[in-house]
Short mmCIF file of C-alpha atoms in Angstrom, two decimals:
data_model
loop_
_atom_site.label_atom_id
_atom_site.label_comp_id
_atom_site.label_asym_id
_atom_site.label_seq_id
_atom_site.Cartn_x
_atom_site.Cartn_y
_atom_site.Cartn_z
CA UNK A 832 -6.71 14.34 4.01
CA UNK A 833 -3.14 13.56 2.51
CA UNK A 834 -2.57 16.17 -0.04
CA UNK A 835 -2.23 13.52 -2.24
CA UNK A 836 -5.01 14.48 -5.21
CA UNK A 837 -5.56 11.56 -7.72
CA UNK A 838 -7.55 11.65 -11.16
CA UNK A 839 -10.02 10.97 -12.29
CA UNK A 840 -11.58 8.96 -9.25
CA UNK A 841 -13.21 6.35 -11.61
CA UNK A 842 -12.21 5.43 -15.00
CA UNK A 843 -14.35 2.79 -17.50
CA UNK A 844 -12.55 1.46 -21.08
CA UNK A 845 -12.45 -1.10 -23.05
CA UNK A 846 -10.06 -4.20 -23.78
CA UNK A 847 -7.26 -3.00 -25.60
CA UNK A 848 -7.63 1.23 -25.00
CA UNK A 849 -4.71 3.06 -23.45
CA UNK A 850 -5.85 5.16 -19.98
CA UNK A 851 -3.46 7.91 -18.04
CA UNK A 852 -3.96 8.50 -14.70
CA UNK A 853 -2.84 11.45 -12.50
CA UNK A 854 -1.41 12.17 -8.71
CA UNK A 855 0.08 15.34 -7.53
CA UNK A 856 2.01 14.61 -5.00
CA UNK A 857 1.55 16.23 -1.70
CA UNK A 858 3.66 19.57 -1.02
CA UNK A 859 7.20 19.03 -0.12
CA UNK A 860 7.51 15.03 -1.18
CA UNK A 861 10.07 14.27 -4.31
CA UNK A 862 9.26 10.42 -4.78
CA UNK A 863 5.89 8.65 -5.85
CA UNK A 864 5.41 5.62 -6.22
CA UNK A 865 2.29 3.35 -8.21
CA UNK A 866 0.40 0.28 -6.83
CA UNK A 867 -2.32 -1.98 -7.95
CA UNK A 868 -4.69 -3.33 -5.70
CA UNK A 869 -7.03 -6.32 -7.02
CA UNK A 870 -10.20 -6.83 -5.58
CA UNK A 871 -9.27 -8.64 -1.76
CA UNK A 872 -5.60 -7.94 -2.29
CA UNK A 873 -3.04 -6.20 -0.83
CA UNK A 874 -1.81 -3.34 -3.46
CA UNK A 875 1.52 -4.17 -5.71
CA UNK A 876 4.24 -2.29 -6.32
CA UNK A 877 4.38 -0.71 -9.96
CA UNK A 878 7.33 1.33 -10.06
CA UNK A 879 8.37 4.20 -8.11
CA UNK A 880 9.48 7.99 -9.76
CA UNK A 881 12.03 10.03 -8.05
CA UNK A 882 13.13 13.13 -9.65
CA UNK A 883 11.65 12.57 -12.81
CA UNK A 884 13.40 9.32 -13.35
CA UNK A 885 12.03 5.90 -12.83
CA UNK A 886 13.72 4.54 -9.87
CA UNK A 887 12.47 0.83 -9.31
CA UNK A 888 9.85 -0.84 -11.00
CA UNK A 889 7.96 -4.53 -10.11
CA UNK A 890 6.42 -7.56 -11.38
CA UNK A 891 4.84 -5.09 -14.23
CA UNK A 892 4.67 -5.67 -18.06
CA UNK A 893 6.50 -2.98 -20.27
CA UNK A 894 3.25 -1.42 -20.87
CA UNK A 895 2.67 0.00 -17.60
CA UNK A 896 4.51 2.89 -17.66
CA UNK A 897 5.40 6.54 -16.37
CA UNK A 898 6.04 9.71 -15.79
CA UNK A 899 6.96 12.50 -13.18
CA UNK A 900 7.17 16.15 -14.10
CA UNK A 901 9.31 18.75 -12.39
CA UNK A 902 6.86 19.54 -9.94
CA UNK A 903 6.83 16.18 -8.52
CA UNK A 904 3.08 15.08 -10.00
CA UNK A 905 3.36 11.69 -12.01
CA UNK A 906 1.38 9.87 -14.64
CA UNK A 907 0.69 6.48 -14.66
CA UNK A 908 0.15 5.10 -18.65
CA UNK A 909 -1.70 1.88 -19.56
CA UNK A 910 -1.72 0.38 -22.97
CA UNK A 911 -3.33 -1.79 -24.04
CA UNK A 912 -5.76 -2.69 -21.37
CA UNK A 913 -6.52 -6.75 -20.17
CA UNK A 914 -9.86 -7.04 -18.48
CA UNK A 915 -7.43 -8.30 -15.51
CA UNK A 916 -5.96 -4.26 -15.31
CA UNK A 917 -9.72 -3.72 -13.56
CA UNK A 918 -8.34 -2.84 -10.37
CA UNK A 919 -7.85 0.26 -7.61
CA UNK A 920 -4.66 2.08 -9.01
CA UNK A 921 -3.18 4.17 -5.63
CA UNK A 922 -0.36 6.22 -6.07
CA UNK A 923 2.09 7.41 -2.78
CA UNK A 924 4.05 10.50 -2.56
CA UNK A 925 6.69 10.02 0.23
CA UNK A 926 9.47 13.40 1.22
CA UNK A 927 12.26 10.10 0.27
CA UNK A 928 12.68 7.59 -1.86
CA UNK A 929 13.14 5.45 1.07
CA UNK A 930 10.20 3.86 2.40
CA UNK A 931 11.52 4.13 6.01
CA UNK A 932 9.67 7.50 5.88
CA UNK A 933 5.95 7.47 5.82
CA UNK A 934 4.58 6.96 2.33
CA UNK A 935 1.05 8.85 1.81
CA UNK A 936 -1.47 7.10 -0.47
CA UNK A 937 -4.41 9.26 -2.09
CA UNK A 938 -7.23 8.14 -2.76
CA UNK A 939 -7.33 5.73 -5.97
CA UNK A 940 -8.97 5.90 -9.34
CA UNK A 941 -10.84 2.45 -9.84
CA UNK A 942 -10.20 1.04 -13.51
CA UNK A 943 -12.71 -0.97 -15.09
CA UNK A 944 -12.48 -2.70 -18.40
CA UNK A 945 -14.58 -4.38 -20.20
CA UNK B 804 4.75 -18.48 -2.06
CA UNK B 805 3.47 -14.94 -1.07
CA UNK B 806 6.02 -12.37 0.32
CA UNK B 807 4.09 -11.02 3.20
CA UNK B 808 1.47 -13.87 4.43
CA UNK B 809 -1.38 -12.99 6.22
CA UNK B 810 -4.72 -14.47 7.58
CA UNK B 811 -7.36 -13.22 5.43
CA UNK B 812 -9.91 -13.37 8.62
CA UNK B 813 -12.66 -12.12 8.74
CA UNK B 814 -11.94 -11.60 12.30
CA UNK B 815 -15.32 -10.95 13.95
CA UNK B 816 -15.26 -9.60 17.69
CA UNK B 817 -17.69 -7.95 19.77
CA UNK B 818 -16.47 -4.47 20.98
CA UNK B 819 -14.23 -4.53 24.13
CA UNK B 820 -12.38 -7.73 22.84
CA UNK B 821 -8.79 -8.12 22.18
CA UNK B 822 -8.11 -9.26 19.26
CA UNK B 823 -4.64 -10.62 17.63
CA UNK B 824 -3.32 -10.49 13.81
CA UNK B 825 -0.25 -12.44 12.94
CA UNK B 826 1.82 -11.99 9.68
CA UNK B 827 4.75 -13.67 7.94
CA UNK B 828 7.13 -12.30 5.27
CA UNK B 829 9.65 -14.19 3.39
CA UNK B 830 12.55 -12.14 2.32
CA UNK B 831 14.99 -11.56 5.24
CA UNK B 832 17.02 -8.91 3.86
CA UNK B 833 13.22 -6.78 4.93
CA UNK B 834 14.58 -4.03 6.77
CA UNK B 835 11.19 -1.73 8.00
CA UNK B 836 7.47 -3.04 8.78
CA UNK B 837 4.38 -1.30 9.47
CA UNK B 838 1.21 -1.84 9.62
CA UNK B 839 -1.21 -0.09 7.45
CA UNK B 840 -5.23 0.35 7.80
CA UNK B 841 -7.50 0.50 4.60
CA UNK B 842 -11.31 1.12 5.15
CA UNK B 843 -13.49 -0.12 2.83
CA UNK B 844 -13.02 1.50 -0.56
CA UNK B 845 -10.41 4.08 0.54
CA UNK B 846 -6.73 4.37 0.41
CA UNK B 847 -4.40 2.69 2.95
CA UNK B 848 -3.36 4.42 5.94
CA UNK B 849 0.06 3.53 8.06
CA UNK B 850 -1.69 2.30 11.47
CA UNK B 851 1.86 2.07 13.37
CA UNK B 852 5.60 1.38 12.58
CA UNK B 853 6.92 -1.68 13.87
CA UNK B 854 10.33 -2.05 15.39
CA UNK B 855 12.38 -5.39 17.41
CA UNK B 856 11.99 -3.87 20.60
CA UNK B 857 8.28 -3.79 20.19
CA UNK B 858 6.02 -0.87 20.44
CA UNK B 859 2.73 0.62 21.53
CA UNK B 860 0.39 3.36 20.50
CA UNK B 861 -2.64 3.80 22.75
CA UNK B 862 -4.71 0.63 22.48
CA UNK B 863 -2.21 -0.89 20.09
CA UNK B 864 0.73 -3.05 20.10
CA UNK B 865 2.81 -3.81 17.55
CA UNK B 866 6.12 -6.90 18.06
CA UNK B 867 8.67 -7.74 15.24
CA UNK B 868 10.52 -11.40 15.46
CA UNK B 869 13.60 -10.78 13.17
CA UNK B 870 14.54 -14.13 13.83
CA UNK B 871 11.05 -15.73 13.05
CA UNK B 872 10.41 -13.36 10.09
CA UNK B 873 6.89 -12.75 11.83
CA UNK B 874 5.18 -9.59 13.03
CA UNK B 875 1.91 -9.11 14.84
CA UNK B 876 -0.43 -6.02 15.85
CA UNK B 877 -2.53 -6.67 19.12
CA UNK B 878 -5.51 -4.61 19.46
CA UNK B 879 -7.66 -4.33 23.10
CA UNK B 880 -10.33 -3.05 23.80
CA UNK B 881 -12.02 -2.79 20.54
CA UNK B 882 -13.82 0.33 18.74
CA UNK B 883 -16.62 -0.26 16.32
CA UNK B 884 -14.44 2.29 14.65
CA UNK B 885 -11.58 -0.30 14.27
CA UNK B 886 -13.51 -2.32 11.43
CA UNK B 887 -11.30 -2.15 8.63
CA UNK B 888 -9.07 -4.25 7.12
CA UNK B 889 -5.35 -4.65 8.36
CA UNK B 890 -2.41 -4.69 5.81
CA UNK B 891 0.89 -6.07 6.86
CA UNK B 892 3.67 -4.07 5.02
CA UNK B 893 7.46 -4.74 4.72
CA UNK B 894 9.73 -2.64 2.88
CA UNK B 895 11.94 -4.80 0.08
CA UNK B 896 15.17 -3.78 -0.49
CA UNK B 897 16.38 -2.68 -4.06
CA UNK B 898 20.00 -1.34 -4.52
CA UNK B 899 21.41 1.91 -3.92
CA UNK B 900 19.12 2.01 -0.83
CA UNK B 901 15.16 2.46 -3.13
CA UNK B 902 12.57 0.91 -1.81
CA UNK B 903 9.27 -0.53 -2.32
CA UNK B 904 5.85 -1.75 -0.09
CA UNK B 905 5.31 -5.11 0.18
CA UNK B 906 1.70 -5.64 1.24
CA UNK B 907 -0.03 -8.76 2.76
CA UNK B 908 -3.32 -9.26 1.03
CA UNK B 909 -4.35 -7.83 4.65
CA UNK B 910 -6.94 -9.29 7.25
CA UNK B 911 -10.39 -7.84 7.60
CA UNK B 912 -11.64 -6.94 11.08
CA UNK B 913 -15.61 -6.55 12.12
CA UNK B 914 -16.17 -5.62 15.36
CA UNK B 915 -19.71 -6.27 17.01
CA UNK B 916 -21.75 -3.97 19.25
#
């Protein structure tokens, strides 16, 4: 186990709901960062939150967005949800917002929409 | 063009085999690599750093080619326990020094008994 705790684990909605999802970041680590993976892809950077401030963001539409909260636990905000958002959202808590340190991924929530 | 390139395999080798993943990446201001392990419906898990001189971790071997952009994992002696699929990661610069994962869509490995 990582001591990175995601939530909820799976997630159904509809075309054009908003969904939140959760990580608390495992003890110690300042920095998490969000990726989508599609179904037989590699996972895609979404942005990355480092002391409550976003702190790099990728190929994402404005309406992914996010939080982190003093303790170091993020949100990850949808809106309006595209049947292509169906994916396995991962989030990593790393002790840097450099990724030369070991990033630690929990375990996902799987969005569907439809 | 993909970032990190990567044989999607399947790669399927009976146990005891040695078995050989290659990946490409695109952006040469990269400046760390890994590879990462994902089994089936769980999260990723970083398999081994990779560095220019080259380096090994028990029945794994991991080589970086700066120069070539290209990075490989060798794997001998295979486990049933290996099967998984193997993501090729490279870290892309953004300024003041932040940094993001750059996955390859990763290659899956079955081994055989």
């Amino acid at each position: 186990e990582t001591g990175v705790t995601q939530s909820p684990t799976h997630l159904i909605k509809t075309r054009g709901q908003q969904v939140t999802l959760r990580c608390s970041s495992q003890s110690g680590h300042n920095t998490v960062s969000w990726y989508q993976q599609a179904l037989g892809q590699g996972p895609q950077f979404i942005f990355q939150y480092y002391r409550e401030e976003e702190n790099g963001r990728g190929n994402f539409p404005p309406r992914f967005s996010g939080l982190q909260f003093p303790n170091y636990s993020s949100e990850l905000n949808v809106n309006a949800l595209e049947l292509d958002d169906s994916a396995l959202y991962l989030c990593a808590s790393s002790f840097t917002q450099s990724m030369n340190t070991e990033a630690f991924f929990g375990q996902g929530t799987r969005l569907t929409v439809v | 063009r993909k970032e990190v390139e990567q044989d999607p395999g399947p790669f399927n080798v009976p146990e005891g085999a040695t078995v050989a993943f290659n990946c490409t990446y695109s952006n040469s201001a990269s400046q760390s690599f890994f590879w990462y392990r994902q089994d089936c419906r769980k999260e990723p898990k970083l398999l081994m750093s990779v560095y220019s001189s080259g380096n090994e971790d028990g029945r794994f071997t991991a080589q970086l080619n700066r120069a070539s952009q290209y990075i490989s994992l060798l794997i001998r002696d295979s486990k049933l326990s290996d099967s998984a699929t193997y993501l090729c990661v490279v870290t892309s610069g953004m300024d003041t020094g932040r940094r993001a994962l750059t996955f390859g869509s990763g290659t899956r490995l079955q081994v055989q008994p």
